[in-house]
Amino acid sequence: MGEIFDWIDNRFGIRQPHRKFLHRDIPEGVNYSFCLGGAALVCFIMLFLSGIMLSIYYVPSETEAFNSIVRINNEVRLGWFIRSFHKWSSNLLIISIILHTIRVFIYKAYRSPRELNWVAGSLTLVIVFASGFTGYLLPWDQKAYWATEVGTSMAKTIPIIGKYLLYLVRGGEDVTGTTLIRFYAMHIIYLPSCLFILLWAHFHMVRKQGIKGGL
Amino acid sequence: MSQISISHRSPYKLSRGHKMVRRTFLKKTIKLFFFVVSSISISVFFLFSYPWKIRKKELTFFYVTDEDMLPVKGVRQVSIEYSRYSRPMRTKAYIVNTGSELFALSPVCSHLGCLVNWNWPRKRFLCPCHGGQYDITGNVIKGPPPAPLSRLPMKIDKEKVYIGLRV
């Protein structure tokens, strides 16, 4: 195994940059709360993997969405497990990313030279919330429907542009199958792609600027 | 990094007959952890994505035509309508009378499964996909098909003709 990897890496050369990235100096005064960002990353990876598995069986259509969820839960082998895994990982991701934000705030790690990284992190937080919100509609049951009805109607309260923003988000006047497909596309393509770019930027800046030490 | 006392000798060379140092132990533990987690994940993936039920296809007879509508000599195309997962499906079959023998031929080309058409002027079954050609009894004349057209079970009951399909 090691020899095969060596053969590949002698040509591909991925080990050296990763070693540079992963083996870095840790300042004094760090503690376990500095692991919260890593915990969020692990949650994101788990969500990504369980999400691409669920996408095999989920059908984003007005008539079939709920039925496909029932099928995943009751008939697909380990379907209940993967769906619960996705659900609980999403909860854990939101919890750990909020705690991570609080930790950064308390340790004043948003100050120069890390302002841009704080911005990238905040955008990540917003996109994670959006992912959670769009994912909530996908089971297409009563709870999901009304949560989306209420959640999207918040957009209407914005002066002047609110109405048009609401139509944009819902893909029409009401929450319908169009909204479902919109949210599905957001949930599985648009938002994860943004997250990948943002996380890459986030980790790049963590590497360049180093970890802020204790208080 | 520099505070670690083993930095002047490679931990990789401490395998046989030496005491395992802490760093090697940790590395091995982490490797084992990732190996276990990834093999479990891959097994779960295949268990999850493999179809949970595979239906056995059963031989069913479909009414196609009356006995007096059978060809005296030549080929007649019949269409068969059935439902699969409560969706209407439609396929065809050929009833062939060579003069000495009466049988039903499946239109599914033995090469890659396209449906062949009977070409009356040339007295051949032609496959539109890769140019396979069969004669009236279903034997390959030209092209890539590895086997002749398969025959379908046919029965005549009370002047009605039935053809059996696995659906």
Short mmCIF file of C-alpha atoms in Angstrom, two decimals:
data_model
loop_
_atom_site.label_atom_id
_atom_site.label_comp_id
_atom_site.label_asym_id
_atom_site.label_seq_id
_atom_site.Cartn_x
_atom_site.Cartn_y
_atom_site.Cartn_z
CA MET A 1 0.00 0.00 0.00
CA GLY A 2 2.74 2.41 1.02
CA GLU A 3 4.80 1.51 -2.07
CA ILE A 4 1.84 2.08 -4.40
CA PHE A 5 1.19 5.44 -2.82
CA ASP A 6 4.89 6.31 -3.07
CA TRP A 7 4.91 5.41 -6.77
CA ILE A 8 1.90 7.66 -7.38
CA ASP A 9 3.19 10.48 -5.24
CA ASN A 10 6.64 10.51 -6.84
CA ARG A 11 4.80 11.62 -9.98
CA PHE A 12 1.80 13.44 -8.55
CA GLY A 13 3.60 15.22 -5.70
CA ILE A 14 0.66 15.91 -3.41
CA ARG A 15 2.36 14.80 -0.19
CA GLN A 16 4.75 17.73 0.12
CA PRO A 17 2.16 20.56 -0.11
CA HIS A 18 -0.18 18.69 2.23
CA ARG A 19 2.57 18.10 4.73
CA LYS A 20 3.24 21.83 4.59
CA PHE A 21 -0.44 22.52 5.10
CA LEU A 22 -1.13 20.00 7.86
CA HIS A 23 2.11 20.08 9.85
CA ARG A 24 2.26 23.61 11.15
CA ASP A 25 3.24 25.31 14.35
CA ILE A 26 0.57 25.76 16.97
CA PRO A 27 0.88 28.83 19.21
CA GLU A 28 0.80 28.82 23.00
CA GLY A 29 -2.49 28.95 24.82
CA VAL A 30 -4.69 26.90 22.52
CA ASN A 31 -7.29 24.57 23.98
CA TYR A 32 -10.02 22.22 22.81
CA SER A 33 -12.35 25.04 21.78
CA PHE A 34 -9.95 25.55 18.86
CA CYS A 35 -11.22 22.21 17.50
CA LEU A 36 -14.71 23.57 16.83
CA GLY A 37 -13.85 24.68 13.31
CA GLY A 38 -12.45 21.24 12.58
CA ALA A 39 -15.59 19.68 14.03
CA ALA A 40 -17.64 21.82 11.66
CA LEU A 41 -15.49 20.66 8.74
CA VAL A 42 -15.99 17.01 9.72
CA CYS A 43 -19.76 17.63 9.90
CA PHE A 44 -19.60 19.20 6.44
CA ILE A 45 -17.76 16.20 5.01
CA MET A 46 -20.26 13.81 6.59
CA LEU A 47 -23.14 15.89 5.21
CA PHE A 48 -21.58 15.88 1.77
CA LEU A 49 -21.11 12.10 1.75
CA SER A 50 -24.55 11.24 3.15
CA GLY A 51 -26.10 13.87 0.87
CA ILE A 52 -24.69 12.39 -2.33
CA MET A 53 -26.01 9.03 -1.15
CA LEU A 54 -29.52 10.37 -0.49
CA SER A 55 -29.58 12.01 -3.91
CA ILE A 56 -29.72 8.53 -5.47
CA TYR A 57 -33.23 7.98 -4.14
CA TYR A 58 -34.71 11.43 -3.57
CA VAL A 59 -37.10 12.69 -6.27
CA PRO A 60 -37.56 16.48 -6.30
CA SER A 61 -41.11 16.57 -7.62
CA GLU A 62 -44.36 17.81 -6.18
CA THR A 63 -46.05 14.41 -6.33
CA GLU A 64 -43.09 12.14 -5.61
CA ALA A 65 -40.95 13.99 -3.07
CA PHE A 66 -42.76 12.84 0.07
CA ASN A 67 -43.20 9.30 -1.29
CA SER A 68 -39.49 9.05 -2.03
CA ILE A 69 -38.69 10.14 1.53
CA VAL A 70 -41.02 7.44 2.87
CA ARG A 71 -39.34 4.94 0.56
CA ILE A 72 -35.90 5.95 1.79
CA ASN A 73 -37.01 5.59 5.40
CA ASN A 74 -38.91 2.33 5.11
CA GLU A 75 -37.66 0.34 2.14
CA VAL A 76 -34.11 1.30 1.15
CA ARG A 77 -31.49 -0.72 2.98
CA LEU A 78 -29.99 1.51 5.73
CA GLY A 79 -32.00 4.40 4.28
CA TRP A 80 -33.32 5.41 7.70
CA PHE A 81 -29.74 5.50 8.93
CA ILE A 82 -28.38 7.67 6.12
CA ARG A 83 -31.30 10.09 6.38
CA SER A 84 -30.95 10.42 10.14
CA PHE A 85 -27.21 10.76 9.70
CA HIS A 86 -27.75 13.66 7.29
CA LYS A 87 -30.27 15.30 9.58
CA TRP A 88 -28.23 15.03 12.77
CA SER A 89 -25.00 16.04 11.03
CA SER A 90 -26.74 19.18 9.82
CA ASN A 91 -27.81 20.02 13.36
CA LEU A 92 -24.29 19.37 14.62
CA LEU A 93 -22.81 21.49 11.83
CA ILE A 94 -24.94 24.47 12.76
CA ILE A 95 -24.18 24.06 16.46
CA SER A 96 -20.44 23.69 15.96
CA ILE A 97 -20.20 26.54 13.45
CA ILE A 98 -22.01 28.88 15.86
CA LEU A 99 -19.77 27.83 18.73
CA HIS A 100 -16.75 28.30 16.45
CA THR A 101 -17.93 31.83 15.64
CA ILE A 102 -18.37 32.59 19.36
CA ARG A 103 -14.91 31.21 20.08
CA VAL A 104 -13.33 33.40 17.39
CA PHE A 105 -15.25 36.38 18.75
CA ILE A 106 -14.15 35.79 22.35
CA TYR A 107 -10.50 35.27 21.38
CA LYS A 108 -10.62 38.47 19.24
CA ALA A 109 -9.32 36.46 16.29
CA TYR A 110 -11.25 38.70 13.89
CA ARG A 111 -8.74 41.51 14.33
CA SER A 112 -6.03 42.45 11.85
CA PRO A 113 -4.66 40.66 9.86
CA ARG A 114 -7.61 38.25 9.99
CA GLU A 115 -10.52 40.55 9.03
CA LEU A 116 -11.01 38.95 5.62
CA ASN A 117 -11.05 35.50 7.16
CA TRP A 118 -13.81 36.65 9.49
CA VAL A 119 -15.74 37.81 6.43
CA ALA A 120 -15.24 34.45 4.71
CA GLY A 121 -16.33 32.68 7.90
CA SER A 122 -19.44 34.86 8.21
CA LEU A 123 -20.40 34.11 4.61
CA THR A 124 -19.91 30.42 5.34
CA LEU A 125 -22.23 30.75 8.32
CA VAL A 126 -24.90 32.42 6.19
CA ILE A 127 -24.61 29.77 3.47
CA VAL A 128 -24.81 26.98 6.04
CA PHE A 129 -28.01 28.53 7.38
CA ALA A 130 -29.35 28.77 3.84
CA SER A 131 -28.48 25.12 3.26
CA GLY A 132 -30.34 24.16 6.40
CA PHE A 133 -33.36 26.22 5.35
CA THR A 134 -33.50 24.85 1.80
CA GLY A 135 -32.98 21.30 3.05
CA TYR A 136 -35.89 21.68 5.44
CA LEU A 137 -38.37 21.97 2.55
CA LEU A 138 -37.21 18.84 0.76
CA PRO A 139 -39.28 16.24 2.73
CA TRP A 140 -42.31 18.13 1.36
CA ASP A 141 -44.58 17.42 4.32
CA GLN A 142 -46.80 19.87 6.21
CA LYS A 143 -44.05 21.01 8.54
CA ALA A 144 -41.66 21.65 5.65
CA TYR A 145 -44.33 23.43 3.63
CA TRP A 146 -45.37 25.84 6.37
CA ALA A 147 -41.81 26.47 7.50
CA THR A 148 -41.00 27.55 3.95
CA GLU A 149 -44.23 29.52 3.59
CA VAL A 150 -43.40 31.48 6.74
CA GLY A 151 -39.65 31.64 6.15
CA THR A 152 -39.86 32.95 2.62
CA SER A 153 -42.58 35.47 3.46
CA MET A 154 -39.98 37.21 5.65
CA ALA A 155 -38.41 38.36 2.39
CA LYS A 156 -41.58 40.33 1.67
CA THR A 157 -41.01 42.60 4.66
CA ILE A 158 -38.01 44.24 2.96
CA PRO A 159 -39.19 47.63 1.64
CA ILE A 160 -39.61 48.12 -2.13
CA ILE A 161 -37.74 45.06 -3.39
CA GLY A 162 -39.34 42.64 -0.91
CA LYS A 163 -42.15 41.53 -3.18
CA TYR A 164 -39.86 40.78 -6.10
CA LEU A 165 -37.40 38.99 -3.84
CA LEU A 166 -40.24 36.80 -2.60
CA TYR A 167 -41.22 35.89 -6.16
CA LEU A 168 -37.58 35.14 -6.92
CA VAL A 169 -37.18 32.85 -3.92
CA ARG A 170 -40.48 31.05 -4.43
CA GLY A 171 -40.34 30.96 -8.21
CA GLY A 172 -43.89 32.33 -8.25
CA GLU A 173 -46.45 33.71 -5.89
CA ASP A 174 -46.87 30.64 -3.69
CA VAL A 175 -44.81 27.75 -2.40
CA THR A 176 -45.30 25.14 -5.13
CA GLY A 177 -43.40 22.42 -6.94
CA THR A 178 -41.33 25.17 -8.59
CA THR A 179 -40.15 26.26 -5.15
CA LEU A 180 -39.29 22.67 -4.30
CA ILE A 181 -37.09 22.22 -7.38
CA ARG A 182 -35.50 25.64 -6.78
CA PHE A 183 -34.68 24.76 -3.20
CA TYR A 184 -33.44 21.33 -4.23
CA ALA A 185 -31.03 22.82 -6.80
CA MET A 186 -29.86 25.39 -4.23
CA HIS A 187 -29.40 22.69 -1.63
CA ILE A 188 -27.40 20.25 -3.73
CA ILE A 189 -25.52 22.41 -6.26
CA TYR A 190 -25.38 26.16 -5.68
CA LEU A 191 -24.79 26.35 -1.94
CA PRO A 192 -22.32 23.43 -1.65
CA SER A 193 -20.25 24.87 -4.52
CA CYS A 194 -20.12 28.23 -2.75
CA LEU A 195 -19.20 26.43 0.47
CA PHE A 196 -16.30 24.61 -1.20
CA ILE A 197 -14.85 27.87 -2.51
CA LEU A 198 -15.37 29.68 0.80
CA LEU A 199 -13.87 26.86 2.87
CA TRP A 200 -10.87 26.69 0.57
CA ALA A 201 -10.38 30.45 1.04
CA HIS A 202 -10.95 30.12 4.80
CA PHE A 203 -8.32 27.38 5.23
CA HIS A 204 -5.88 29.12 2.94
CA MET A 205 -6.07 32.23 5.12
CA VAL A 206 -5.82 30.19 8.32
CA ARG A 207 -2.63 28.73 6.92
CA LYS A 208 -1.20 32.08 5.78
CA GLN A 209 -2.15 34.10 8.84
CA GLY A 210 -1.56 31.38 11.39
CA ILE A 211 -3.70 30.54 14.37
CA LYS A 212 -4.26 33.30 16.88
CA GLY A 213 -3.00 32.14 20.24
CA GLY A 214 -4.68 32.37 23.63
CA LEU A 215 -6.09 35.52 25.16
CA MET B 1 8.79 19.78 15.84
CA SER B 2 12.36 20.32 17.09
CA GLN B 3 11.46 19.47 20.68
CA ILE B 4 10.70 15.89 19.79
CA SER B 5 13.68 13.77 20.79
CA ILE B 6 13.47 11.27 17.94
CA SER B 7 13.88 13.86 15.22
CA HIS B 8 17.42 12.71 14.42
CA ARG B 9 16.29 9.16 13.51
CA SER B 10 13.39 8.26 11.34
CA PRO B 11 10.50 6.69 13.23
CA TYR B 12 9.75 4.56 10.16
CA LYS B 13 12.89 2.47 10.71
CA LEU B 14 11.85 1.44 14.21
CA SER B 15 9.65 -1.38 13.11
CA ARG B 16 11.15 -4.76 14.04
CA GLY B 17 12.85 -5.47 17.36
CA HIS B 18 12.67 -1.90 18.56
CA LYS B 19 10.45 -0.26 21.07
CA MET B 20 7.62 1.57 19.37
CA VAL B 21 7.83 5.28 19.98
CA ARG B 22 4.76 7.31 20.78
CA ARG B 23 4.66 9.12 17.43
CA THR B 24 4.75 5.87 15.45
CA PHE B 25 2.03 4.45 17.63
CA LEU B 26 -0.18 7.49 17.12
CA LYS B 27 0.40 7.44 13.38
CA LYS B 28 -0.52 3.78 13.18
CA THR B 29 -3.62 4.34 15.31
CA ILE B 30 -4.78 7.19 13.11
CA LYS B 31 -4.17 5.13 9.99
CA LEU B 32 -6.15 2.24 11.47
CA PHE B 33 -8.96 4.62 12.43
CA PHE B 34 -9.21 6.01 8.90
CA PHE B 35 -8.99 2.53 7.41
CA VAL B 36 -11.85 1.26 9.60
CA VAL B 37 -14.02 4.33 9.03
CA SER B 38 -13.54 4.33 5.27
CA SER B 39 -14.18 0.59 4.88
CA ILE B 40 -17.38 0.88 6.92
CA SER B 41 -18.47 3.88 4.85
CA ILE B 42 -17.80 2.12 1.56
CA SER B 43 -19.76 -0.97 2.69
CA VAL B 44 -22.65 1.21 3.83
CA PHE B 45 -22.58 3.00 0.47
CA PHE B 46 -22.89 -0.24 -1.49
CA LEU B 47 -25.56 -1.66 0.84
CA PHE B 48 -27.51 1.58 0.48
CA SER B 49 -27.27 1.99 -3.26
CA TYR B 50 -27.88 -1.66 -4.25
CA PRO B 51 -31.59 -2.07 -5.19
CA TRP B 52 -33.55 -3.29 -2.20
CA LYS B 53 -35.88 -5.48 -4.21
CA ILE B 54 -35.35 -7.18 -7.52
CA ARG B 55 -38.52 -8.54 -9.07
CA LYS B 56 -38.44 -11.91 -10.82
CA LYS B 57 -39.73 -11.58 -14.36
CA GLU B 58 -42.54 -14.06 -14.95
CA LEU B 59 -43.68 -15.60 -18.19
CA THR B 60 -47.09 -14.15 -19.07
CA PHE B 61 -49.21 -14.90 -22.14
CA PHE B 62 -50.78 -12.00 -24.02
CA TYR B 63 -53.57 -12.20 -26.54
CA VAL B 64 -52.28 -10.85 -29.84
CA THR B 65 -54.62 -11.84 -32.64
CA ASP B 66 -57.20 -14.36 -33.83
CA GLU B 67 -56.19 -17.59 -35.47
CA ASP B 68 -57.64 -16.71 -38.86
CA MET B 69 -55.52 -13.57 -38.99
CA LEU B 70 -52.26 -15.55 -38.90
CA PRO B 71 -50.08 -15.24 -42.00
CA VAL B 72 -50.47 -18.03 -44.52
CA LYS B 73 -46.91 -17.57 -45.66
CA GLY B 74 -44.70 -14.71 -44.51
CA VAL B 75 -44.35 -12.43 -41.51
CA ARG B 76 -46.92 -10.49 -39.55
CA GLN B 77 -46.11 -7.90 -36.91
CA VAL B 78 -48.26 -7.86 -33.79
CA SER B 79 -48.15 -5.36 -30.98
CA ILE B 80 -48.43 -6.29 -27.32
CA GLU B 81 -49.56 -3.87 -24.67
CA TYR B 82 -48.95 -4.53 -21.01
CA SER B 83 -48.30 -2.60 -17.84
CA ARG B 84 -45.10 -2.40 -15.86
CA TYR B 85 -45.20 -0.73 -12.44
CA SER B 86 -48.74 0.35 -13.44
CA ARG B 87 -47.38 2.25 -16.45
CA PRO B 88 -48.54 1.28 -19.93
CA MET B 89 -45.82 -0.34 -22.01
CA ARG B 90 -45.87 -1.42 -25.61
CA THR B 91 -43.75 -3.86 -27.52
CA LYS B 92 -44.02 -5.88 -30.69
CA ALA B 93 -43.44 -9.41 -31.88
CA TYR B 94 -43.30 -11.15 -35.26
CA ILE B 95 -45.39 -14.16 -36.15
CA VAL B 96 -43.66 -16.07 -38.93
CA ASN B 97 -45.10 -18.74 -41.18
CA THR B 98 -42.42 -20.21 -43.43
CA GLY B 99 -44.92 -22.48 -45.06
CA SER B 100 -43.76 -25.50 -43.13
CA GLU B 101 -43.44 -23.98 -39.67
CA LEU B 102 -45.32 -21.41 -37.57
CA PHE B 103 -43.56 -19.59 -34.75
CA ALA B 104 -43.22 -16.23 -32.98
CA LEU B 105 -39.96 -14.27 -33.07
CA SER B 106 -38.79 -11.74 -30.57
CA PRO B 107 -37.78 -8.45 -32.25
CA VAL B 108 -34.93 -7.91 -29.78
CA CYS B 109 -31.61 -7.99 -31.62
CA SER B 110 -29.17 -10.40 -29.99
CA HIS B 111 -26.34 -7.88 -30.37
CA LEU B 112 -27.30 -5.00 -28.07
CA GLY B 113 -31.08 -5.20 -27.81
CA CYS B 114 -32.44 -2.83 -30.47
CA LEU B 115 -35.76 -3.80 -32.02
CA VAL B 116 -35.37 -5.20 -35.54
CA ASN B 117 -37.77 -4.46 -38.39
CA TRP B 118 -39.04 -6.83 -41.06
CA ASN B 119 -37.97 -5.64 -44.48
CA TRP B 120 -40.49 -7.17 -46.86
CA PRO B 121 -38.75 -6.54 -50.25
CA ARG B 122 -35.47 -8.05 -49.01
CA LYS B 123 -37.15 -10.75 -46.92
CA ARG B 124 -34.93 -9.96 -43.97
CA PHE B 125 -35.07 -8.62 -40.43
CA LEU B 126 -32.88 -5.52 -40.30
CA CYS B 127 -31.51 -4.02 -37.15
CA PRO B 128 -31.44 -0.20 -37.36
CA CYS B 129 -28.61 0.23 -34.86
CA HIS B 130 -25.52 -1.62 -36.12
CA GLY B 131 -26.70 -3.22 -39.34
CA GLY B 132 -27.42 -6.74 -38.13
CA GLN B 133 -29.42 -8.82 -40.62
CA TYR B 134 -31.46 -11.95 -39.98
CA ASP B 135 -33.32 -14.23 -42.35
CA ILE B 136 -36.97 -15.17 -42.02
CA THR B 137 -36.26 -17.92 -39.47
CA GLY B 138 -34.18 -15.51 -37.35
CA ASN B 139 -30.70 -16.78 -38.28
CA VAL B 140 -27.93 -14.21 -38.62
CA ILE B 141 -26.96 -13.38 -42.18
CA LYS B 142 -24.75 -10.36 -41.69
CA GLY B 143 -23.50 -7.99 -39.06
CA PRO B 144 -22.43 -8.19 -35.43
CA PRO B 145 -25.24 -10.25 -33.79
CA PRO B 146 -23.75 -13.30 -32.04
CA ALA B 147 -26.92 -15.41 -31.98
CA PRO B 148 -30.17 -15.80 -33.90
CA LEU B 149 -33.35 -14.01 -32.86
CA SER B 150 -34.96 -15.81 -29.97
CA ARG B 151 -38.30 -17.52 -30.39
CA LEU B 152 -41.20 -16.65 -28.15
CA PRO B 153 -43.59 -19.26 -26.77
CA MET B 154 -46.86 -19.12 -28.68
CA LYS B 155 -50.08 -20.99 -28.06
CA ILE B 156 -53.42 -21.12 -29.83
CA ASP B 157 -56.44 -21.59 -27.64
CA LYS B 158 -60.03 -21.51 -28.93
CA GLU B 159 -58.99 -19.78 -32.17
CA LYS B 160 -57.13 -17.05 -30.28
CA VAL B 161 -53.34 -16.62 -30.45
CA TYR B 162 -51.30 -15.88 -27.32
CA ILE B 163 -47.62 -14.96 -27.08
CA GLY B 164 -45.61 -15.37 -23.90
CA LEU B 165 -43.33 -12.62 -22.66
CA ARG B 166 -41.24 -12.28 -19.53
CA VAL B 167 -42.50 -9.09 -17.92
#
